[in-house]
CSV table of C-alpha atoms in Angstrom, one decimal:
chain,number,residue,atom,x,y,z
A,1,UNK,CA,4.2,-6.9,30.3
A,2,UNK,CA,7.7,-5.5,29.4
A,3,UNK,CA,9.0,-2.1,29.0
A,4,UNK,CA,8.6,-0.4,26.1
A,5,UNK,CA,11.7,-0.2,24.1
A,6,UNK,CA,10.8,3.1,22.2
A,7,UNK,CA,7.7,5.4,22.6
A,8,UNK,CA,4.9,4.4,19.3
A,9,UNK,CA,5.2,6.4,16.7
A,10,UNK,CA,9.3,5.7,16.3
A,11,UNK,CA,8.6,2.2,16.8
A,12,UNK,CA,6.1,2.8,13.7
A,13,UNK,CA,8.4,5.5,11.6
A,14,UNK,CA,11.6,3.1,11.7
A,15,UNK,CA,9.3,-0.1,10.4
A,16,UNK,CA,7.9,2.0,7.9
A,17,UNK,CA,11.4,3.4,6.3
A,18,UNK,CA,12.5,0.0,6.4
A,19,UNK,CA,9.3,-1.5,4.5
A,20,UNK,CA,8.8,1.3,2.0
A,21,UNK,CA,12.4,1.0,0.7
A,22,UNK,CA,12.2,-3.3,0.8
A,23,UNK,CA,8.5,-2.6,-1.2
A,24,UNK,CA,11.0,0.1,-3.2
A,25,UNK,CA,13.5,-2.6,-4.4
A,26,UNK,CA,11.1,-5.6,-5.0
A,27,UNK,CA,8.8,-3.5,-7.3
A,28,UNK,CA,11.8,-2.3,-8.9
A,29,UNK,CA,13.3,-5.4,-9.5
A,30,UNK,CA,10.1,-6.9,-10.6
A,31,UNK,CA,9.3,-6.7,-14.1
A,32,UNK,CA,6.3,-4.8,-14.4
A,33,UNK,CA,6.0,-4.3,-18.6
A,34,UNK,CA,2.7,-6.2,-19.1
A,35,UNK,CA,1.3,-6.2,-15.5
A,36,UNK,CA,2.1,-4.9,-12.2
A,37,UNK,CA,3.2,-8.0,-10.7
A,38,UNK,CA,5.7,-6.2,-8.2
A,39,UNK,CA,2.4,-4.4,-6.2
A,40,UNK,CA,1.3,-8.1,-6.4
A,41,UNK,CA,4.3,-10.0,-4.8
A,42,UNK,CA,4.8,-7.1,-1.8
A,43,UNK,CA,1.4,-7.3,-1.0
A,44,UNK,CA,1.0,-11.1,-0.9
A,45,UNK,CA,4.4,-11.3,1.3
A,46,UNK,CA,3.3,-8.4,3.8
A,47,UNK,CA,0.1,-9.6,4.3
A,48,UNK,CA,1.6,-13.5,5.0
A,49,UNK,CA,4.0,-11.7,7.2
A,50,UNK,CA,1.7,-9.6,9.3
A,51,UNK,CA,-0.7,-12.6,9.6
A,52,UNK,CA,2.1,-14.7,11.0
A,53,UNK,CA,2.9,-12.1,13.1
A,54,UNK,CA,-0.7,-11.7,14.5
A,55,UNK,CA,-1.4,-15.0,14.9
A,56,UNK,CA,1.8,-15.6,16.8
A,57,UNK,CA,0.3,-13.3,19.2
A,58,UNK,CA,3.7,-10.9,18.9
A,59,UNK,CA,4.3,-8.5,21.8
A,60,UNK,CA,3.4,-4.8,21.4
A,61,UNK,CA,6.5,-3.7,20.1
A,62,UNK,CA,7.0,-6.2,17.7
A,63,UNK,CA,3.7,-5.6,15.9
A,64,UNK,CA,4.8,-1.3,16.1
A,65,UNK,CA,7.9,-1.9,14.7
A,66,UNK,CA,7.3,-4.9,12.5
A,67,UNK,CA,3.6,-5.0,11.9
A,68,UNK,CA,2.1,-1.5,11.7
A,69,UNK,CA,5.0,-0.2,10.8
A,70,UNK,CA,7.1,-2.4,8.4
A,71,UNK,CA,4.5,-4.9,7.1
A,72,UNK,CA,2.0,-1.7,6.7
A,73,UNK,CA,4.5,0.1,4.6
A,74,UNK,CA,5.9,-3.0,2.4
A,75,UNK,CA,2.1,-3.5,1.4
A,76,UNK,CA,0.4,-0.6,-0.6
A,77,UNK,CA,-3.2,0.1,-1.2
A,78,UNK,CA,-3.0,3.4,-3.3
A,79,UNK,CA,-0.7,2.0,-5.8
A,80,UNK,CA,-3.0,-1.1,-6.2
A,81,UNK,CA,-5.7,1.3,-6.8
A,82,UNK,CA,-4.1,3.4,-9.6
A,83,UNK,CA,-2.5,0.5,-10.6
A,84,UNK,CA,-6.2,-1.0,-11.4
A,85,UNK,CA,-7.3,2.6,-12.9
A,86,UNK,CA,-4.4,2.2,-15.3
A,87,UNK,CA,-5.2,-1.0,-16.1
A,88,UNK,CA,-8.8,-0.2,-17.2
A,89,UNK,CA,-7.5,3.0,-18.7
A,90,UNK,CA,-4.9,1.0,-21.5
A,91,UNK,CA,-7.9,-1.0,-21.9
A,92,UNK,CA,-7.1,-4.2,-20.2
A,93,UNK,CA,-9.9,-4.7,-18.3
A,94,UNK,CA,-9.5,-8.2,-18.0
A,95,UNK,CA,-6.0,-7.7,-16.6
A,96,UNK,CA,-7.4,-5.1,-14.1
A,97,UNK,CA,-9.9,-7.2,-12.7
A,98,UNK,CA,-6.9,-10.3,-13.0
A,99,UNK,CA,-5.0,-7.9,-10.8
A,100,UNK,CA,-8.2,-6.7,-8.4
A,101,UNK,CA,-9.3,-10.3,-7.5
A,102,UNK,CA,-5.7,-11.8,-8.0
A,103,UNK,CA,-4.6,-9.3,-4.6
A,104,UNK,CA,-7.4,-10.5,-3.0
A,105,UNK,CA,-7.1,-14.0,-3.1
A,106,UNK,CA,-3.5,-13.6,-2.9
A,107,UNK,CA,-3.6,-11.7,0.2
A,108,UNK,CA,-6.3,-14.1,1.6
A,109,UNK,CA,-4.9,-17.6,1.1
A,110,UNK,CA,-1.4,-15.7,2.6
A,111,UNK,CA,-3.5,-15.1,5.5
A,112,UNK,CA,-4.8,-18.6,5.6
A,113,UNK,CA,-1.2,-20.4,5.4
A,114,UNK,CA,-0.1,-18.0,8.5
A,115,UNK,CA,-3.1,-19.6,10.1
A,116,UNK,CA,-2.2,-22.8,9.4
A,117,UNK,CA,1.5,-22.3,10.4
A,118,UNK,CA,1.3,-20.4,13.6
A,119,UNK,CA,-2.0,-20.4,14.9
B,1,UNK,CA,18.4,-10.3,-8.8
B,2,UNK,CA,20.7,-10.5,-11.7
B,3,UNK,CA,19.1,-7.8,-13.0
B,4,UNK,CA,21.4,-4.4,-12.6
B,5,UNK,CA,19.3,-1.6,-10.4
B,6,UNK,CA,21.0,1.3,-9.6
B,7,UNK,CA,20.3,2.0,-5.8
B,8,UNK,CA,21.5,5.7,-4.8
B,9,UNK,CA,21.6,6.7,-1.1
B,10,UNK,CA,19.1,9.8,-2.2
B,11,UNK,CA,16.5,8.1,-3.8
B,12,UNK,CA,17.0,5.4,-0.9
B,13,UNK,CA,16.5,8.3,1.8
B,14,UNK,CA,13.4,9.7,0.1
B,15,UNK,CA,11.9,6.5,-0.1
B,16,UNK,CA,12.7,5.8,3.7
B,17,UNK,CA,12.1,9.7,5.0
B,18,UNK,CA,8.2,9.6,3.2
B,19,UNK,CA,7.8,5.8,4.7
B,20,UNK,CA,8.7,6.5,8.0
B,21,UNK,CA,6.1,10.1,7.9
B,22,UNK,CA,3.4,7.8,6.1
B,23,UNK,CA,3.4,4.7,8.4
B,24,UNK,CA,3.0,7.5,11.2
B,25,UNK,CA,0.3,9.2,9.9
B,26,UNK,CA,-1.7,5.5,9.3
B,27,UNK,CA,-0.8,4.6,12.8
B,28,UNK,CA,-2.3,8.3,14.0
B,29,UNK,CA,-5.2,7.5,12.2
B,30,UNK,CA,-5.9,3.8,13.4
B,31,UNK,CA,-5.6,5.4,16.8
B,32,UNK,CA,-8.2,7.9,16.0
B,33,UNK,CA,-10.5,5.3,14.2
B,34,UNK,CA,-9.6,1.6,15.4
B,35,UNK,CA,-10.4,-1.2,13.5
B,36,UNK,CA,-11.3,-1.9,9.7
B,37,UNK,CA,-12.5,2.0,9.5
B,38,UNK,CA,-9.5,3.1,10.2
B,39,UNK,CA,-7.6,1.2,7.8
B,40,UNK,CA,-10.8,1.8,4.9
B,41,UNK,CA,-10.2,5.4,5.6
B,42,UNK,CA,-6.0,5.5,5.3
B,43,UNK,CA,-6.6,3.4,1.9
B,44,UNK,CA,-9.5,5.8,0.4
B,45,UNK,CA,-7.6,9.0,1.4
B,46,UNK,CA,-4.1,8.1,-0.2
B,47,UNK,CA,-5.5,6.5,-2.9
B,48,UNK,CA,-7.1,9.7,-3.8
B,49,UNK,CA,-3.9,11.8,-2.8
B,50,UNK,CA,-2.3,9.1,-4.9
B,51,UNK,CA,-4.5,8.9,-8.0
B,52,UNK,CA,-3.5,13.4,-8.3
B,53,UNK,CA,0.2,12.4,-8.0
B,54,UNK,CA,0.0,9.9,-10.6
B,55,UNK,CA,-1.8,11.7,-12.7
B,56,UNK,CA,0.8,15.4,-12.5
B,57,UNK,CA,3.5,12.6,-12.7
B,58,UNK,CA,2.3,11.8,-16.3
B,59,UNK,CA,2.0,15.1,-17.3
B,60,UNK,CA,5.1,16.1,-19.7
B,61,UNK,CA,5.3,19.6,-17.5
B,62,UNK,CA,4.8,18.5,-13.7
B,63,UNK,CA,5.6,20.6,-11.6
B,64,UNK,CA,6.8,18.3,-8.6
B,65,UNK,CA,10.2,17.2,-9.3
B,66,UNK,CA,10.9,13.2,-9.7
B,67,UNK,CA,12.4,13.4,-5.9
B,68,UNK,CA,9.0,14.8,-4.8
B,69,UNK,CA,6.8,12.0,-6.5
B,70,UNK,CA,9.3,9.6,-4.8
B,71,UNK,CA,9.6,11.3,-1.3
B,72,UNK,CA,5.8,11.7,-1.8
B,73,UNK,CA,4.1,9.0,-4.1
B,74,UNK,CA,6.9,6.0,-3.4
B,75,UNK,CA,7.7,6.4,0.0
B,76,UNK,CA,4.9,8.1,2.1
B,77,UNK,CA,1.3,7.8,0.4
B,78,UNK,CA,2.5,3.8,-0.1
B,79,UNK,CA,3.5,3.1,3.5
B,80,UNK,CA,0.0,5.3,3.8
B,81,UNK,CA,-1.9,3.5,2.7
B,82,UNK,CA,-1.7,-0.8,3.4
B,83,UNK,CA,-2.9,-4.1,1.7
B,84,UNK,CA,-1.6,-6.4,4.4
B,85,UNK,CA,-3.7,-5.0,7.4
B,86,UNK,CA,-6.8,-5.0,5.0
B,87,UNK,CA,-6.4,-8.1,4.5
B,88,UNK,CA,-5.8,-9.2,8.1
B,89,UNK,CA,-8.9,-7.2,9.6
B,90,UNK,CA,-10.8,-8.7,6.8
B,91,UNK,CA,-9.9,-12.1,7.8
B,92,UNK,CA,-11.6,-11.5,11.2
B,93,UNK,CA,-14.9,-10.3,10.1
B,94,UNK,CA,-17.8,-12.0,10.0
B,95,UNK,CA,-18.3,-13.6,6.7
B,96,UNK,CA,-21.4,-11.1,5.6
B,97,UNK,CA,-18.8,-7.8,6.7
B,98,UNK,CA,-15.6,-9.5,4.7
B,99,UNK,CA,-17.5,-9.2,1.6
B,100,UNK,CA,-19.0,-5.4,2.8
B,101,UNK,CA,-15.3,-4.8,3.7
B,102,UNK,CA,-13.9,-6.0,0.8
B,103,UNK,CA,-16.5,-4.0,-1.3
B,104,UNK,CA,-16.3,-0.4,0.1
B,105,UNK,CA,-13.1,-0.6,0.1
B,106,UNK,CA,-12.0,-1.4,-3.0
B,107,UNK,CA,-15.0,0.7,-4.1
B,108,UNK,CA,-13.7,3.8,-2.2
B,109,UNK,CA,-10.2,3.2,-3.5
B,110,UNK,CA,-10.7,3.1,-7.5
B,111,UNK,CA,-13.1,6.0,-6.8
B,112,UNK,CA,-10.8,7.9,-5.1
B,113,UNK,CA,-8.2,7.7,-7.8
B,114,UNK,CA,-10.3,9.1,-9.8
B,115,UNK,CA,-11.2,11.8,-8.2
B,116,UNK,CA,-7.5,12.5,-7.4
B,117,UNK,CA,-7.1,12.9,-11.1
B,118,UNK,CA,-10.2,14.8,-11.5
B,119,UNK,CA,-8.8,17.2,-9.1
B,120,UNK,CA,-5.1,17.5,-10.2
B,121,UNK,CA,-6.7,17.7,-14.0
B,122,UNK,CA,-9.2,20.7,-12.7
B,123,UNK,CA,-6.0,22.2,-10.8
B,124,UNK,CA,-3.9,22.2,-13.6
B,125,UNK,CA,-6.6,23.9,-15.6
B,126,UNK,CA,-6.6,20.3,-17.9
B,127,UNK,CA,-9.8,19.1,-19.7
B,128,UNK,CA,-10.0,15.2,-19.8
């Protein structure tokens, strides 16, 4: 057990400015005209990086900083939702559902490979 | 990249501010509700609070200004809300729960979307 560099929730607040602007600038410079592939790509990266991370069996203040806070904030459920509604809204429900089940399995093998790399 | 992206210290401050205040309040609420319950709740709620912003964003006369949908919608209901612990938790379920996990959740988040538009149409007096 070490000290605690910084209490929690600053721990948490800096990892989380630094992932939402990183998830800011990959979506951005992700071309999104026929399908939200940026949402896709942060979400497959944070979820490899947090499972690495978690497997690794990082200290407390790691996982604040990096984990709950800048892995957490890279990765984004609400704008996969709407991203989803909008897909079945333009009518493109087969690109909805691509982009549904294409998260999850992206996510999962991500999770998988930090398994078979760390753990 | 190669691609040219204009990157201006305000919209890069908004983006950070509502991130930092968004990862908070998710790590508030995974303290009040550990676990995948926690995290099912974070998603479902900012999806929802997410689904109205989107939805005033289209609108040709919102009222929130495009700093407020970034401060708001790009920085803190994003870092809200998270795929990567989702997926982790999930990954450490029993198999029968992944898929019950997997299911309410995604179930609770396109719901809540719409409901967030339901609720930002009825507010601005819309009929959709």
């Amino acid at each position: 057990m070490t000290g605690a560099v910084a209490p929690p929730a600053v721990l948490v607040a800096a990892g989380g400015a630094l992932g939402a602007v990183l998830r800011w600038r990959v979506v951005a410079a992700t071309p999104t005209t026929e399908y939200p592939a940026g949402t896709l790509v942060v979400n497959v990266v944070g979820s490899f990086v947090l499972a690495a991370l978690t497997f690794a069996a990082a200290d407390a203040d790691t996982m604040l900083l990096f984990g709950t806070g800048a892995c957490g904030a890279f990765t984004t459920f609400a704008s996969f939702s709407v991203d989803v509604v909008a897909l079945v809204d333009a009518d493109r429900p087969v690109a909805a559902a691509g982009h549904a089940l294409g998260n999850l399995l992206g996510a999962g093998l991500a999770v998988a490979l930090a398994w078979l790399l760390v753990a | 990249m190669g691609i040219p992206l204009r990157i201006d210290a305000r919209s890069t401050a908004l983006v950070a501010v509502g991130g930092a205040v968004g990862a908070v309040l998710r790590y508030t609420v995974a303290q009040a509700i550990a676990g995948p319950l926690g995290t099912l709740a974070a998603n479902a709620a900012g999806s929802l609070a997410l689904g109205a912003l989107a939805y005033e964003a289209a609108a040709t006369d919102s009222v929130l200004s495009a700093d407020a949908h970034t401060l708001l919608g790009t920085g803190c209901l994003s870092a809200f809300t998270t795929y990567s612990t989702f997926a982790v938790q999930t990954a450490g379920l029993a198999p029968r729960w992944m898929a019950a996990n997997v299911a309410t959740t995604y179930a609770l988040g396109f719901a809540g979307v719409l409901v967030g538009r339901a609720i930002a149409a009825t507010a601005r007096g819309d009929r959709r």
